[in-house]
C-alpha positions as a LaTeX table, in Angstrom:
\begin{tabular}{lrrr}
\hline
Residue & $x$ (\AA) & $y$ (\AA) & $z$ (\AA) \\
\hline
Unk1 & $-198.74$ & $-163.35$ & 64.69 \\
Unk2 & $-201.15$ & $-159.92$ & 64.79 \\
Unk3 & $-204.74$ & $-161.58$ & 62.79 \\
Unk4 & $-205.35$ & $-160.13$ & 59.56 \\
Unk5 & $-201.88$ & $-160.47$ & 58.95 \\
Unk6 & $-200.06$ & $-162.25$ & 56.68 \\
Unk7 & $-196.44$ & $-161.19$ & 55.67 \\
Unk8 & $-193.53$ & $-160.14$ & 58.51 \\
Unk9 & $-190.07$ & $-159.14$ & 58.17 \\
Unk10 & $-187.86$ & $-158.42$ & 60.44 \\
Unk11 & $-185.16$ & $-155.51$ & 59.89 \\
Unk12 & $-182.14$ & $-155.06$ & 61.96 \\
Unk13 & $-182.06$ & $-150.64$ & 62.11 \\
Unk14 & $-180.26$ & $-149.74$ & 65.82 \\
Unk15 & $-182.11$ & $-148.22$ & 69.27 \\
Unk16 & $-180.15$ & $-144.57$ & 67.76 \\
Unk17 & $-182.45$ & $-144.84$ & 64.83 \\
Unk18 & $-185.88$ & $-146.16$ & 66.35 \\
Unk19 & $-187.23$ & $-142.70$ & 67.79 \\
Unk20 & $-186.41$ & $-141.31$ & 64.42 \\
Unk21 & $-189.13$ & $-144.04$ & 62.69 \\
Unk22 & $-191.33$ & $-142.97$ & 65.37 \\
Unk23 & $-191.45$ & $-139.60$ & 65.20 \\
Unk24 & $-192.72$ & $-137.38$ & 67.19 \\
Unk25 & $-194.99$ & $-138.53$ & 69.30 \\
Unk26 & $-195.16$ & $-141.52$ & 66.87 \\
Unk27 & $-196.84$ & $-139.35$ & 64.06 \\
Unk28 & $-194.00$ & $-141.01$ & 61.56 \\
Unk29 & $-195.06$ & $-144.70$ & 62.69 \\
Unk30 & $-198.71$ & $-144.07$ & 62.55 \\
Unk31 & $-198.22$ & $-142.73$ & 59.13 \\
Unk32 & $-196.87$ & $-145.56$ & 57.69 \\
Unk33 & $-199.10$ & $-148.32$ & 59.44 \\
Unk34 & $-201.87$ & $-146.69$ & 58.34 \\
Unk35 & $-201.06$ & $-145.50$ & 54.76 \\
Unk36 & $-199.69$ & $-149.07$ & 53.83 \\
Unk37 & $-201.79$ & $-151.32$ & 55.97 \\
Unk38 & $-198.91$ & $-152.77$ & 57.82 \\
Unk39 & $-197.96$ & $-152.79$ & 61.87 \\
Unk40 & $-194.67$ & $-151.98$ & 62.93 \\
Unk41 & $-193.30$ & $-153.62$ & 66.23 \\
Unk42 & $-190.28$ & $-152.13$ & 67.88 \\
Unk43 & $-188.28$ & $-154.31$ & 70.79 \\
Unk44 & $-188.76$ & $-154.29$ & 74.08 \\
Unk45 & $-185.43$ & $-153.98$ & 74.75 \\
Unk46 & $-182.76$ & $-151.44$ & 74.09 \\
Unk47 & $-179.85$ & $-154.72$ & 72.96 \\
Unk48 & $-182.07$ & $-155.39$ & 70.44 \\
Unk49 & $-181.64$ & $-154.25$ & 67.33 \\
Unk50 & $-184.40$ & $-155.12$ & 65.00 \\
Unk51 & $-188.01$ & $-154.16$ & 64.51 \\
Unk52 & $-191.16$ & $-156.55$ & 63.02 \\
Unk53 & $-193.14$ & $-155.05$ & 60.13 \\
Unk54 & $-195.98$ & $-156.96$ & 59.61 \\
Unk55 & $-198.66$ & $-156.27$ & 56.25 \\
Unk56 & $-201.03$ & $-158.52$ & 55.01 \\
Unk57 & $-198.65$ & $-158.75$ & 52.27 \\
Unk58 & $-195.20$ & $-158.86$ & 51.04 \\
Unk59 & $-195.60$ & $-156.22$ & 48.89 \\
Unk60 & $-196.92$ & $-153.48$ & 51.90 \\
Unk61 & $-193.46$ & $-154.75$ & 53.92 \\
Unk62 & $-191.77$ & $-153.89$ & 50.82 \\
Unk63 & $-193.16$ & $-151.07$ & 50.95 \\
Unk64 & $-193.12$ & $-150.10$ & 54.48 \\
Unk65 & $-189.51$ & $-151.04$ & 54.51 \\
Unk66 & $-189.23$ & $-148.96$ & 51.91 \\
Unk67 & $-189.96$ & $-145.53$ & 53.57 \\
Unk68 & $-188.19$ & $-146.96$ & 56.46 \\
Unk69 & $-184.82$ & $-146.92$ & 54.60 \\
Unk70 & $-185.49$ & $-143.67$ & 53.76 \\
Unk71 & $-186.02$ & $-142.55$ & 57.03 \\
Unk72 & $-182.54$ & $-143.88$ & 57.91 \\
Unk73 & $-181.33$ & $-142.10$ & 54.95 \\
Unk74 & $-181.61$ & $-138.81$ & 56.28 \\
Unk75 & $-181.20$ & $-139.47$ & 60.06 \\
Unk76 & $-178.13$ & $-141.20$ & 59.46 \\
Unk77 & $-177.08$ & $-138.20$ & 56.74 \\
Unk78 & $-178.47$ & $-135.65$ & 59.57 \\
Unk79 & $-177.09$ & $-133.82$ & 62.27 \\
Unk80 & $-179.52$ & $-135.26$ & 64.59 \\
Unk81 & $-178.10$ & $-138.71$ & 64.73 \\
Unk82 & $-174.53$ & $-138.44$ & 66.62 \\
Unk83 & $-171.71$ & $-140.05$ & 65.31 \\
Unk84 & $-171.60$ & $-142.77$ & 67.89 \\
Unk85 & $-167.90$ & $-143.98$ & 67.81 \\
Unk86 & $-164.35$ & $-143.31$ & 66.55 \\
Unk87 & $-160.82$ & $-144.34$ & 65.52 \\
Unk88 & $-159.07$ & $-142.94$ & 69.08 \\
Unk89 & $-154.69$ & $-142.85$ & 68.68 \\
Unk90 & $-155.10$ & $-142.54$ & 73.45 \\
Unk91 & $-152.70$ & $-141.12$ & 75.22 \\
Unk92 & $-154.30$ & $-141.52$ & 78.71 \\
Unk93 & $-152.27$ & $-144.35$ & 78.61 \\
Unk94 & $-148.94$ & $-141.91$ & 79.53 \\
Unk95 & $-149.43$ & $-141.02$ & 83.64 \\
Unk96 & $-147.41$ & $-138.07$ & 82.97 \\
Unk97 & $-149.06$ & $-135.70$ & 80.48 \\
Unk98 & $-152.45$ & $-137.40$ & 83.00 \\
Unk99 & $-150.80$ & $-135.44$ & 84.79 \\
Unk100 & $-150.12$ & $-132.20$ & 83.56 \\
Unk101 & $-153.31$ & $-132.13$ & 82.82 \\
Unk102 & $-154.47$ & $-131.90$ & 85.70 \\
Unk103 & $-152.36$ & $-129.45$ & 86.89 \\
Unk104 & $-152.92$ & $-127.01$ & 83.19 \\
Unk105 & $-156.75$ & $-127.38$ & 84.13 \\
Unk106 & $-155.98$ & $-127.09$ & 88.26 \\
Unk107 & $-153.54$ & $-123.94$ & 87.10 \\
Unk108 & $-156.67$ & $-121.95$ & 86.11 \\
Unk109 & $-159.13$ & $-123.16$ & 87.46 \\
Unk110 & $-157.28$ & $-122.73$ & 90.58 \\
Unk111 & $-157.67$ & $-125.50$ & 92.31 \\
Unk112 & $-155.32$ & $-126.18$ & 95.12 \\
Unk113 & $-156.19$ & $-130.18$ & 96.87 \\
Unk114 & $-154.91$ & $-131.39$ & 93.22 \\
Unk115 & $-157.22$ & $-134.05$ & 93.11 \\
Unk116 & $-158.88$ & $-135.85$ & 90.68 \\
Unk117 & $-161.26$ & $-135.89$ & 88.18 \\
Unk118 & $-163.56$ & $-138.48$ & 89.53 \\
Unk119 & $-166.43$ & $-136.22$ & 89.58 \\
Unk120 & $-165.90$ & $-134.88$ & 85.75 \\
Unk121 & $-168.79$ & $-135.96$ & 83.19 \\
Unk122 & $-168.23$ & $-138.42$ & 81.62 \\
Unk123 & $-169.40$ & $-136.56$ & 78.16 \\
Unk124 & $-167.78$ & $-132.98$ & 78.86 \\
Unk125 & $-165.04$ & $-134.08$ & 76.66 \\
Unk126 & $-166.56$ & $-135.92$ & 73.69 \\
Unk127 & $-163.97$ & $-133.29$ & 71.61 \\
Unk128 & $-163.94$ & $-135.75$ & 68.50 \\
Unk129 & $-167.26$ & $-134.20$ & 67.18 \\
Unk130 & $-166.38$ & $-130.58$ & 66.72 \\
Unk131 & $-164.81$ & $-130.78$ & 62.65 \\
Unk132 & $-161.66$ & $-131.22$ & 64.02 \\
Unk133 & $-160.87$ & $-134.24$ & 62.60 \\
Unk134 & $-163.78$ & $-133.11$ & 59.72 \\
Unk135 & $-167.02$ & $-135.13$ & 59.98 \\
Unk136 & $-166.78$ & $-138.07$ & 57.18 \\
Unk137 & $-170.45$ & $-139.76$ & 55.92 \\
Unk138 & $-171.23$ & $-142.68$ & 53.92 \\
Unk139 & $-170.04$ & $-143.71$ & 50.93 \\
Unk140 & $-172.51$ & $-146.66$ & 50.70 \\
Unk141 & $-175.93$ & $-146.08$ & 51.67 \\
Unk142 & $-177.60$ & $-147.67$ & 54.50 \\
Unk143 & $-179.17$ & $-151.27$ & 54.11 \\
Unk144 & $-182.56$ & $-152.64$ & 56.07 \\
Unk145 & $-182.85$ & $-156.01$ & 55.41 \\
Unk146 & $-185.59$ & $-157.48$ & 55.78 \\
Unk147 & $-186.34$ & $-160.74$ & 55.55 \\
Unk148 & $-189.13$ & $-162.65$ & 54.50 \\
Unk149 & $-190.51$ & $-165.14$ & 57.33 \\
Unk150 & $-191.46$ & $-166.60$ & 60.10 \\
Unk151 & $-188.19$ & $-167.71$ & 62.19 \\
Unk152 & $-186.19$ & $-164.99$ & 63.53 \\
Unk153 & $-182.29$ & $-164.47$ & 62.67 \\
Unk154 & $-179.99$ & $-164.54$ & 65.27 \\
Unk155 & $-178.14$ & $-160.94$ & 65.44 \\
Unk156 & $-174.27$ & $-161.81$ & 66.25 \\
Unk157 & $-172.42$ & $-160.41$ & 68.77 \\
Unk158 & $-169.35$ & $-157.79$ & 68.42 \\
Unk159 & $-167.04$ & $-159.82$ & 69.47 \\
Unk160 & $-164.55$ & $-156.49$ & 72.26 \\
Unk161 & $-161.00$ & $-156.43$ & 72.20 \\
Unk162 & $-160.13$ & $-154.96$ & 75.78 \\
Unk163 & $-157.58$ & $-151.91$ & 76.49 \\
Unk164 & $-154.33$ & $-152.37$ & 77.41 \\
Unk165 & $-154.72$ & $-149.12$ & 78.82 \\
Unk166 & $-153.09$ & $-149.18$ & 82.37 \\
Unk167 & $-155.55$ & $-147.92$ & 85.40 \\
Unk168 & $-153.09$ & $-144.38$ & 86.44 \\
Unk169 & $-152.25$ & $-143.49$ & 89.59 \\
Unk170 & $-152.87$ & $-139.93$ & 89.55 \\
Unk171 & $-150.51$ & $-137.79$ & 91.81 \\
Unk172 & $-150.45$ & $-133.98$ & 90.34 \\
Unk173 & $-148.98$ & $-130.86$ & 91.70 \\
Unk174 & $-151.26$ & $-128.27$ & 93.61 \\
Unk175 & $-152.04$ & $-125.33$ & 91.60 \\
Unk176 & $-149.34$ & $-122.80$ & 91.40 \\
Unk177 & $-151.62$ & $-119.48$ & 90.35 \\
Unk178 & $-154.96$ & $-117.95$ & 90.79 \\
Unk179 & $-158.00$ & $-118.79$ & 89.07 \\
Unk180 & $-159.37$ & $-117.20$ & 86.19 \\
Unk181 & $-162.40$ & $-115.81$ & 86.54 \\
Unk182 & $-165.75$ & $-117.39$ & 85.85 \\
Unk183 & $-165.71$ & $-113.90$ & 83.55 \\
Unk184 & $-164.45$ & $-114.93$ & 81.32 \\
Unk185 & $-166.25$ & $-118.73$ & 80.00 \\
Unk186 & $-164.10$ & $-120.29$ & 81.94 \\
Unk187 & $-165.41$ & $-122.98$ & 83.75 \\
Unk188 & $-164.46$ & $-127.31$ & 84.55 \\
Unk189 & $-167.07$ & $-128.70$ & 81.46 \\
Unk190 & $-165.26$ & $-127.36$ & 79.03 \\
Unk191 & $-161.61$ & $-128.66$ & 79.48 \\
Unk192 & $-161.05$ & $-132.61$ & 78.20 \\
Unk193 & $-160.82$ & $-135.35$ & 80.55 \\
Unk194 & $-157.54$ & $-136.20$ & 81.50 \\
Unk195 & $-158.78$ & $-140.12$ & 81.08 \\
Unk196 & $-159.89$ & $-139.86$ & 78.16 \\
Unk197 & $-157.33$ & $-138.04$ & 76.01 \\
Unk198 & $-156.25$ & $-139.03$ & 72.80 \\
Unk199 & $-156.24$ & $-138.14$ & 69.14 \\
Unk200 & $-158.96$ & $-138.29$ & 66.36 \\
Unk201 & $-157.91$ & $-140.21$ & 63.71 \\
Unk202 & $-162.24$ & $-140.38$ & 61.90 \\
Unk203 & $-165.55$ & $-139.99$ & 63.36 \\
Unk204 & $-167.83$ & $-142.72$ & 62.88 \\
Unk205 & $-171.89$ & $-143.78$ & 62.72 \\
Unk206 & $-172.22$ & $-147.72$ & 63.86 \\
Unk207 & $-176.16$ & $-147.31$ & 64.34 \\
Unk208 & $-176.51$ & $-151.63$ & 65.07 \\
Unk209 & $-174.62$ & $-154.17$ & 66.23 \\
Unk210 & $-173.46$ & $-155.43$ & 62.23 \\
Unk211 & $-172.10$ & $-152.31$ & 61.76 \\
Unk212 & $-169.34$ & $-151.27$ & 65.03 \\
Unk213 & $-169.03$ & $-155.94$ & 64.35 \\
Unk214 & $-168.48$ & $-155.19$ & 60.87 \\
Unk215 & $-166.37$ & $-152.22$ & 62.17 \\
Unk216 & $-164.88$ & $-154.24$ & 64.26 \\
Unk217 & $-163.18$ & $-156.43$ & 61.85 \\
Unk218 & $-161.76$ & $-153.58$ & 59.43 \\
Unk219 & $-159.44$ & $-152.15$ & 62.01 \\
Unk220 & $-158.24$ & $-155.65$ & 62.80 \\
Unk221 & $-157.88$ & $-156.57$ & 59.10 \\
Unk222 & $-155.42$ & $-153.69$ & 59.02 \\
Unk223 & $-152.78$ & $-154.31$ & 60.66 \\
Unk224 & $-150.52$ & $-155.01$ & 59.21 \\
Unk225 & $-150.81$ & $-152.86$ & 56.45 \\
Unk226 & $-150.93$ & $-150.23$ & 59.42 \\
Unk227 & $-147.23$ & $-151.20$ & 60.51 \\
Unk228 & $-146.03$ & $-151.65$ & 56.74 \\
Unk229 & $-146.66$ & $-147.67$ & 57.14 \\
Unk230 & $-145.15$ & $-147.27$ & 60.46 \\
Unk231 & $-141.75$ & $-148.84$ & 58.69 \\
Unk232 & $-142.36$ & $-151.49$ & 61.72 \\
Unk233 & $-140.77$ & $-148.68$ & 63.70 \\
Unk234 & $-142.34$ & $-146.99$ & 66.97 \\
Unk235 & $-144.33$ & $-143.61$ & 65.83 \\
Unk236 & $-144.17$ & $-140.78$ & 69.11 \\
Unk237 & $-145.38$ & $-137.69$ & 69.24 \\
Unk238 & $-144.14$ & $-134.21$ & 70.41 \\
Unk239 & $-147.08$ & $-131.96$ & 71.97 \\
Unk240 & $-146.21$ & $-128.12$ & 72.54 \\
Unk241 & $-147.46$ & $-125.12$ & 73.25 \\
Unk242 & $-151.60$ & $-124.50$ & 72.18 \\
Unk243 & $-154.09$ & $-122.83$ & 69.51 \\
Unk244 & $-156.99$ & $-121.97$ & 69.14 \\
Unk245 & $-158.76$ & $-123.58$ & 66.13 \\
Unk246 & $-162.19$ & $-121.65$ & 66.37 \\
Unk247 & $-162.47$ & $-118.16$ & 66.77 \\
Unk248 & $-160.57$ & $-115.87$ & 68.42 \\
Unk249 & $-158.49$ & $-115.32$ & 71.19 \\
Unk250 & $-161.16$ & $-113.38$ & 73.06 \\
Unk251 & $-163.40$ & $-115.74$ & 71.71 \\
Unk252 & $-161.97$ & $-119.58$ & 71.65 \\
Unk253 & $-164.31$ & $-122.26$ & 71.44 \\
Unk254 & $-161.83$ & $-125.26$ & 71.55 \\
Unk255 & $-158.00$ & $-124.40$ & 72.10 \\
Unk256 & $-155.50$ & $-127.91$ & 71.55 \\
Unk257 & $-151.99$ & $-128.59$ & 72.07 \\
Unk258 & $-150.50$ & $-128.90$ & 68.65 \\
Unk259 & $-149.12$ & $-132.74$ & 67.66 \\
Unk260 & $-145.43$ & $-132.95$ & 66.01 \\
Unk261 & $-144.66$ & $-136.65$ & 64.91 \\
Unk262 & $-141.36$ & $-136.65$ & 65.57 \\
Unk263 & $-138.38$ & $-137.24$ & 62.63 \\
Unk264 & $-140.44$ & $-135.27$ & 60.90 \\
Unk265 & $-141.60$ & $-138.96$ & 58.19 \\
Unk266 & $-145.31$ & $-138.31$ & 58.89 \\
Unk267 & $-145.91$ & $-142.52$ & 59.04 \\
Unk268 & $-148.20$ & $-141.72$ & 61.71 \\
Unk269 & $-150.10$ & $-139.23$ & 59.34 \\
Unk270 & $-150.01$ & $-142.64$ & 56.59 \\
Unk271 & $-150.54$ & $-145.02$ & 59.19 \\
Unk272 & $-153.95$ & $-142.82$ & 59.74 \\
Unk273 & $-154.55$ & $-143.12$ & 56.12 \\
Unk274 & $-155.03$ & $-146.68$ & 55.72 \\
Unk275 & $-157.25$ & $-146.61$ & 58.03 \\
Unk276 & $-159.30$ & $-143.89$ & 56.63 \\
Unk277 & $-159.25$ & $-145.46$ & 53.67 \\
Unk278 & $-159.96$ & $-149.15$ & 54.92 \\
Unk279 & $-163.51$ & $-147.52$ & 56.45 \\
Unk280 & $-164.38$ & $-145.39$ & 52.94 \\
Unk281 & $-163.98$ & $-148.79$ & 51.49 \\
Unk282 & $-166.04$ & $-150.22$ & 53.88 \\
Unk283 & $-168.80$ & $-148.02$ & 52.89 \\
Unk284 & $-168.71$ & $-147.22$ & 57.08 \\
Unk285 & $-167.83$ & $-143.65$ & 56.93 \\
Unk286 & $-170.17$ & $-140.42$ & 55.88 \\
Unk287 & $-168.72$ & $-139.04$ & 52.37 \\
Unk288 & $-168.40$ & $-135.59$ & 53.46 \\
Unk289 & $-166.17$ & $-137.28$ & 56.67 \\
Unk290 & $-163.78$ & $-139.21$ & 54.01 \\
Unk291 & $-163.23$ & $-136.10$ & 52.17 \\
Unk292 & $-162.15$ & $-134.48$ & 54.88 \\
Unk293 & $-158.10$ & $-133.44$ & 55.61 \\
Unk294 & $-156.48$ & $-135.25$ & 58.65 \\
Unk295 & $-154.99$ & $-132.63$ & 60.71 \\
Unk296 & $-154.40$ & $-134.49$ & 64.43 \\
Unk297 & $-154.13$ & $-132.36$ & 67.26 \\
Unk298 & $-155.69$ & $-132.75$ & 71.09 \\
Unk299 & $-157.48$ & $-130.82$ & 72.23 \\
Unk300 & $-157.83$ & $-129.72$ & 75.48 \\
Unk301 & $-160.50$ & $-126.83$ & 75.92 \\
Unk302 & $-163.68$ & $-126.95$ & 73.93 \\
Unk303 & $-166.51$ & $-124.59$ & 74.76 \\
Unk304 & $-169.23$ & $-126.82$ & 72.98 \\
Unk305 & $-169.16$ & $-128.95$ & 76.12 \\
Unk306 & $-169.70$ & $-126.55$ & 78.36 \\
Unk307 & $-172.45$ & $-128.09$ & 81.25 \\
Unk308 & $-175.22$ & $-124.67$ & 81.75 \\
Unk309 & $-177.97$ & $-123.93$ & 83.90 \\
Unk310 & $-179.18$ & $-121.54$ & 81.58 \\
Unk311 & $-178.14$ & $-120.02$ & 77.96 \\
Unk312 & $-176.21$ & $-117.79$ & 78.05 \\
Unk313 & $-174.74$ & $-114.84$ & 75.16 \\
Unk314 & $-171.25$ & $-116.41$ & 75.52 \\
Unk315 & $-171.92$ & $-120.06$ & 76.29 \\
Unk316 & $-170.24$ & $-120.96$ & 72.78 \\
Unk317 & $-166.52$ & $-119.69$ & 73.32 \\
Unk318 & $-164.48$ & $-118.85$ & 76.47 \\
Unk319 & $-161.08$ & $-116.08$ & 77.21 \\
Unk320 & $-158.54$ & $-118.04$ & 76.38 \\
Unk321 & $-156.42$ & $-114.54$ & 76.33 \\
Unk322 & $-155.09$ & $-115.40$ & 79.33 \\
Unk323 & $-154.41$ & $-118.71$ & 79.58 \\
Unk324 & $-152.15$ & $-118.20$ & 75.55 \\
Unk325 & $-150.07$ & $-115.44$ & 78.47 \\
Unk326 & $-149.61$ & $-118.12$ & 80.58 \\
Unk327 & $-149.40$ & $-121.84$ & 78.75 \\
Unk328 & $-148.87$ & $-120.66$ & 74.81 \\
Unk329 & $-145.27$ & $-122.10$ & 75.28 \\
Unk330 & $-146.10$ & $-125.42$ & 77.46 \\
Unk331 & $-144.24$ & $-128.59$ & 77.25 \\
Unk332 & $-146.25$ & $-131.05$ & 77.31 \\
Unk333 & $-144.10$ & $-133.90$ & 76.58 \\
Unk334 & $-142.77$ & $-136.58$ & 73.59 \\
Unk335 & $-145.24$ & $-139.84$ & 73.88 \\
Unk336 & $-145.02$ & $-143.34$ & 71.79 \\
Unk337 & $-148.20$ & $-143.68$ & 70.00 \\
Unk338 & $-148.66$ & $-147.00$ & 71.31 \\
Unk339 & $-151.92$ & $-148.42$ & 68.82 \\
Unk340 & $-155.05$ & $-147.10$ & 68.06 \\
Unk341 & $-159.33$ & $-148.25$ & 69.06 \\
Unk342 & $-162.19$ & $-148.36$ & 68.06 \\
Unk343 & $-163.64$ & $-146.00$ & 70.24 \\
Unk344 & $-167.18$ & $-146.05$ & 72.10 \\
Unk345 & $-168.91$ & $-142.60$ & 72.71 \\
Unk346 & $-170.42$ & $-141.92$ & 76.30 \\
Unk347 & $-169.17$ & $-145.97$ & 77.44 \\
Unk348 & $-166.33$ & $-146.51$ & 79.27 \\
Unk349 & $-163.78$ & $-148.99$ & 80.27 \\
Unk350 & $-162.53$ & $-149.46$ & 83.83 \\
Unk351 & $-159.63$ & $-146.83$ & 83.70 \\
Unk352 & $-161.55$ & $-144.46$ & 82.54 \\
Unk353 & $-160.74$ & $-143.83$ & 79.30 \\
Unk354 & $-163.60$ & $-144.79$ & 76.55 \\
Unk355 & $-165.06$ & $-148.40$ & 75.29 \\
Unk356 & $-162.78$ & $-150.22$ & 73.37 \\
Unk357 & $-164.63$ & $-152.25$ & 70.83 \\
Unk358 & $-161.59$ & $-153.01$ & 68.90 \\
Unk359 & $-157.75$ & $-152.13$ & 68.91 \\
Unk360 & $-154.62$ & $-152.71$ & 66.52 \\
Unk361 & $-151.32$ & $-152.79$ & 67.86 \\
Unk362 & $-148.47$ & $-150.15$ & 66.70 \\
Unk363 & $-144.79$ & $-150.80$ & 67.41 \\
Unk364 & $-142.98$ & $-150.46$ & 70.60 \\
Unk365 & $-139.38$ & $-151.21$ & 70.08 \\
Unk366 & $-137.36$ & $-151.98$ & 66.37 \\
Unk367 & $-136.60$ & $-154.28$ & 65.18 \\
Unk368 & $-133.03$ & $-155.85$ & 64.64 \\
Unk369 & $-132.51$ & $-157.67$ & 61.61 \\
\hline
\end{tabular}
C-alpha cells in the first residue's frame, strides 16, 4: 500500500476493458485519481483480470469503483468492445463440406493448385458479428465487486472442455474455372475460413474469467434440456444454394448458404432457443441480442472482413452476380449437427477451429426401446 493510503479494493474488470478505464493517453485514469483521491493500479499481466484501487478512505475507493462501473457499463453496450465468444454449431467437422468450400473458393479465385487454407488470416471469417444472428446485449448490468480487505482473492480459472473435432485431411480438387476479376471486389480475405465453418447461435461479451467460467457452466448445465428439445434424436441440416443477406447482388456484403433442417420439425431451432434462454436468464446476453429472431445460416463470404492496405469506395461490398450464376443452386450437402460449443473468437485449437471453452453433445444415434 502506498504512503498515505489506508483503504484499497480489488475489482475484476477483464483485460479487454482496461483501455476504457485508462482512456486516451491515460486521461480517464488521471481524472478519476485526481477527483476522488485514489490510485488505480493495473495488473502487470494480461492473465490477471483485476485492478487495485487505493485511497484515503473506504468512501473514496467506493466512489472510484462506482465511476469505473459506469465506464464499464457504457463500454459493454457500445460497439467499441467487440464480442469475445459465441455459441457455435461446428460444421468444419465434416471433411466433405470443407473440401467443397475450398473448391468453391479456388474456383472463384482461380487457384488451380487446390492448396489448403493454412495461410488464411485467423480473423478473416468472423461472420458472427454482423447482425447475422442479431447482436444481443446484457439483461443484467455487469458488476464490479469491490472488496475492502488486504488479501487478494484467488480467481478461478476456466475449465476447458477440448473439442472433439478431428483434424481434417484437406484434398480439394483443382479449380474448374477462371477467376472472377478483382475489379468485382473479390479477394481471398472475404471468404469464410473452411476450418472454422459453423452456424452461430448466440454472440457473447465475456470480458473476464469469471464470466467465461459462468458461460461454460451455463452451457454444460443445460445439456439434458437441449437433448429433450431435440427429442433425443439426431438432427441434420441441408445446405443448398446461396443467398444475399446485405445489399444487392451487385453490391453484396454477406453471402450465405441457407440452412434447412431435415425433417422440418424445427427441433434444432428449439434447441437453440433453449440455449439462448439459459444465457439470457444468466444475465450474459445483451438485451438487443436477446430480442433478435435467430436465422441459422452458413456464411461463405463477408465483405466486412476484407484485408485492405488502403480504403476504397467499394471496400464494404462485392459483385456477387457471377458467383450466383455459377453457384446459386449449389448442393452443399446434408450434415449431422454433433455438438454445440462455447467458442472463443480469434483463438484457435490445433484442429484450426475456434478454441472450445465448453461443449455439449447432440444425439448421434437413435434411442432404441
